């Protein structure tokens, strides 16, 4: 499996919409692409997957397995409903005060439960120094000793949901610096790009040195999403 496309449904959807989306996605025939669907927690039980190329993830996870954690969901619970992945450190959670320390705890909790983190990193504004992206990655995996698997979604915050996307050179520059660091770590990783990917721009961005996409808004428009998925799978 070479390419990965993550659908982050955020706080969207309904039983009716997800039934419609799954009817279509379950029928997809993919050669070389894995889809990871991340619905809101409540909808996990409705995600009946009958397609080997499709996996389930959640959008966030508890930073602790301590049961005195009102409102939190543990990896054990998410796994019981089929989730193998969790997004961690999405900018919409960082903006609520999620720190690099919390993100590091969440990654440790996930890895000790055999779930794969999908770590989101990205600069907030266009003029911010790109070293911040590497620092977010280093802080997130600090102290991890054993071999692990990680999916990184490089998501410039200024590109999320705005319709603006960075240049391929910009994405390649960030991906190169992340790879240079990760190649010295005992980790199997993939680097995705996320931020305003649509059926109109995905082909351009697919020319950059990334392993796939994290898609928010357009993942809810299933026909456009399928067009992107098929396009990537056929490359
Ligand atoms: C996201 O939620 O991380 C995201 C990339 O959203 P969008 O595709 O809508 O920009």
CSV table of N, CA, C and O in Angstrom, one decimal, residues 1 7 12 20 25 38 41 45-46 60 79-80 101 115 135 154 163 190 198 202 211 224 232:
chain,number,residue,atom,x,y,z
A,1,UNK,N,0.9,-1.2,0.0
A,1,UNK,CA,0.0,0.0,0.0
A,1,UNK,C,0.9,1.2,0.0
A,1,UNK,O,1.7,1.5,0.9
A,7,UNK,N,-9.9,10.9,5.4
A,7,UNK,CA,-11.0,11.8,5.4
A,7,UNK,C,-11.3,12.2,6.8
A,7,UNK,O,-11.6,11.4,7.7
A,12,UNK,N,-19.2,17.1,11.3
A,12,UNK,CA,-20.2,17.1,10.3
A,12,UNK,C,-20.9,15.8,10.2
A,12,UNK,O,-20.5,14.8,10.7
A,20,UNK,N,-25.1,7.1,3.0
A,20,UNK,CA,-24.9,7.5,1.5
A,20,UNK,C,-23.4,7.4,1.2
A,20,UNK,O,-23.0,6.8,0.2
A,25,UNK,N,-18.4,4.4,-1.0
A,25,UNK,CA,-17.0,4.1,-0.8
A,25,UNK,C,-16.8,2.6,-0.7
A,25,UNK,O,-15.8,2.1,-1.1
A,38,UNK,N,-12.3,9.1,9.2
A,38,UNK,CA,-12.4,9.6,10.6
A,38,UNK,C,-13.7,10.3,10.9
A,38,UNK,O,-13.7,11.5,10.8
A,41,UNK,N,-16.8,10.4,16.9
A,41,UNK,CA,-16.8,9.2,17.7
A,41,UNK,C,-18.2,8.5,17.6
A,41,UNK,O,-18.3,7.3,17.5
A,45,UNK,N,-20.0,3.3,15.2
A,45,UNK,CA,-20.8,2.1,15.1
A,45,UNK,C,-21.5,2.0,13.8
A,45,UNK,O,-21.9,0.9,13.3
A,46,UNK,N,-21.8,3.1,13.1
A,46,UNK,CA,-22.5,3.1,11.8
A,46,UNK,C,-21.6,2.9,10.7
A,46,UNK,O,-22.0,2.7,9.5
A,60,UNK,N,-9.6,12.3,17.5
A,60,UNK,CA,-8.8,12.7,18.7
A,60,UNK,C,-8.8,11.5,19.6
A,60,UNK,O,-9.6,10.6,19.4
A,79,UNK,N,-10.9,1.2,19.5
A,79,UNK,CA,-10.6,0.0,18.8
A,79,UNK,C,-11.7,-1.0,18.8
A,79,UNK,O,-11.9,-1.8,17.9
A,80,UNK,N,-12.5,-1.0,19.9
A,80,UNK,CA,-13.7,-1.9,20.0
A,80,UNK,C,-14.6,-1.6,18.8
A,80,UNK,O,-15.4,-2.5,18.4
A,101,UNK,N,3.0,19.0,24.6
A,101,UNK,CA,3.1,18.0,25.6
A,101,UNK,C,1.9,17.1,25.6
A,101,UNK,O,2.1,15.8,25.7
A,115,UNK,N,-2.3,1.5,18.1
A,115,UNK,CA,-3.0,2.4,17.1
A,115,UNK,C,-2.0,3.3,16.5
A,115,UNK,O,-1.0,3.6,17.1
A,135,UNK,N,9.8,21.4,14.6
A,135,UNK,CA,9.8,21.4,16.0
A,135,UNK,C,8.5,20.7,16.5
A,135,UNK,O,8.6,19.9,17.5
A,154,UNK,N,1.1,17.1,6.9
A,154,UNK,CA,1.6,18.5,6.9
A,154,UNK,C,0.4,19.4,6.4
A,154,UNK,O,0.0,19.3,5.3
A,163,UNK,N,-9.4,27.5,0.8
A,163,UNK,CA,-9.3,27.5,-0.7
A,163,UNK,C,-7.9,27.8,-1.2
A,163,UNK,O,-7.7,27.8,-2.4
A,190,UNK,N,4.7,7.9,6.8
A,190,UNK,CA,4.2,8.5,5.5
A,190,UNK,C,4.0,9.9,5.8
A,190,UNK,O,3.6,10.3,6.9
A,198,UNK,N,-9.0,19.7,-3.3
A,198,UNK,CA,-10.3,19.6,-4.0
A,198,UNK,C,-10.1,18.8,-5.3
A,198,UNK,O,-9.0,18.5,-5.7
A,202,UNK,N,-6.1,18.7,-6.8
A,202,UNK,CA,-5.4,17.5,-6.2
A,202,UNK,C,-4.3,17.0,-7.2
A,202,UNK,O,-3.2,16.6,-6.8
A,211,UNK,N,2.9,11.3,0.3
A,211,UNK,CA,2.3,9.9,0.1
A,211,UNK,C,0.8,9.9,0.1
A,211,UNK,O,0.2,8.9,0.2
A,224,UNK,N,-17.0,14.0,-5.5
A,224,UNK,CA,-15.8,14.7,-5.7
A,224,UNK,C,-14.6,13.9,-4.9
A,224,UNK,O,-13.5,13.8,-5.5
A,232,UNK,N,-5.8,9.5,-7.7
A,232,UNK,CA,-4.6,9.2,-7.0
A,232,UNK,C,-4.2,7.7,-7.2
A,232,UNK,O,-3.1,7.4,-7.4
